[in-house]
Amino acid sequence: MAFQIILNFVLAFVWMFLSSNYTAAGFIIGFLLGIILLMMMRRFFTSRLYIYRIWAIIKLTLLFFKELVLANVQVLRVVLKPELDMQPAFFAYPTVLKQDWEITLLSSLITLTPGTVVVHVSDDAKTLYIHAIDISDVDEAIAAIHDSFEKAILEVSKS
Amino acid sequence: MKTNDVIIQFTAKIVFFIIFFFSIHIFLAGHYTPGGGFVGGLLTSSAIVLLIITFDINTVRHILPINYTYFTAGGLLLALATAAFPMFVGKPFFTHFFDYFDLPLLGKQSLHTAMLFDTGVYLVVVGVTMTIIQTIGEDE
């Protein structure tokens, strides 16, 4: 991934030197041509084309904003309800993520969406302990997190 | 009781650089906008303190093998030299000089000897803060 980005920059600079056009416009033209070249030569790389990964990052960001709005509305409904019938709970969430940045990102996303807070990461980093403000079905919540955030993060880190 | 601090450790590694950059920005912005040597030094110390809180004092000492008393001494010497220099050219103590220079990349900038004095303040603040925190932290 990093190698491909550096290669793309080098190709853009080569284009600037070839066309003697040392402006931002020349750089952008060279960069776009470099992307086309990388696409043509994508079979030579061992990992995915880095554009897919950037697309996955954008999708993850959009997903996060969507979840943020939805979860805020949910918490608002819990707060404004006349009767207190919410069911707070702690539950353990088994995660398949391995690297530090993935676990940190997942925990931050779970914490930033209201209603759920990550309170602890187990010592072997395989389980997240989460507190939820209003939860009726634990398995459903685990499945929801797994299908949305964890899948999107795996999509980003896939080589 | 060893807990898994993966979240704070990863976050601190990234946030450290942001705080450090911001401290340099504040330090350089002292002449025309709020900021200066004191605030910049405190921000730099707070970035290192974040690392000390996240890891531990010996790890950070291994990563940054700095004797902070030298920082304090060097900062005081620099401030004193900046203040005393005008006496050798027949001006009163603490006279500052400034001029406009054409720097590469930055264009026309005004350089002021108050900046050197501010660097002295910055070094003293970093040195004193870190000395205090390391001394208290190592107290058994």
CSV table of C-alpha atoms in Angstrom, one decimal, chain A residues 100-101 103-104 107 118 120-125, chain B residues 1-11 13:
chain,number,residue,atom,x,y,z
A,100,ASP,CA,-3.4,-2.4,17.8
A,101,TRP,CA,-4.8,0.3,15.5
A,103,ILE,CA,-8.7,-2.6,18.1
A,104,THR,CA,-8.3,1.1,18.9
A,107,SER,CA,-13.2,0.8,20.4
A,118,VAL,CA,-16.0,0.3,25.7
A,120,HIS,CA,-12.1,-2.6,29.0
A,121,VAL,CA,-10.0,-4.6,26.6
A,122,SER,CA,-9.1,-8.1,27.8
A,123,ASP,CA,-5.4,-8.9,28.3
A,124,ASP,CA,-5.2,-11.1,25.3
A,125,ALA,CA,-7.0,-8.4,23.2
B,1,MET,CA,-2.2,-6.3,38.2
B,2,LYS,CA,-1.3,-5.7,34.6
B,3,THR,CA,-4.1,-4.4,32.4
B,4,ASN,CA,-4.2,-4.2,28.7
B,5,ASP,CA,-3.7,-0.5,27.7
B,6,VAL,CA,-3.9,-1.0,24.0
B,7,ILE,CA,-6.3,1.9,23.3
B,8,ILE,CA,-4.5,4.6,25.3
B,9,GLN,CA,-1.1,3.5,24.1
B,10,PHE,CA,-1.9,3.6,20.5
B,11,THR,CA,-3.8,6.9,20.8
B,13,LYS,CA,1.6,7.5,20.1
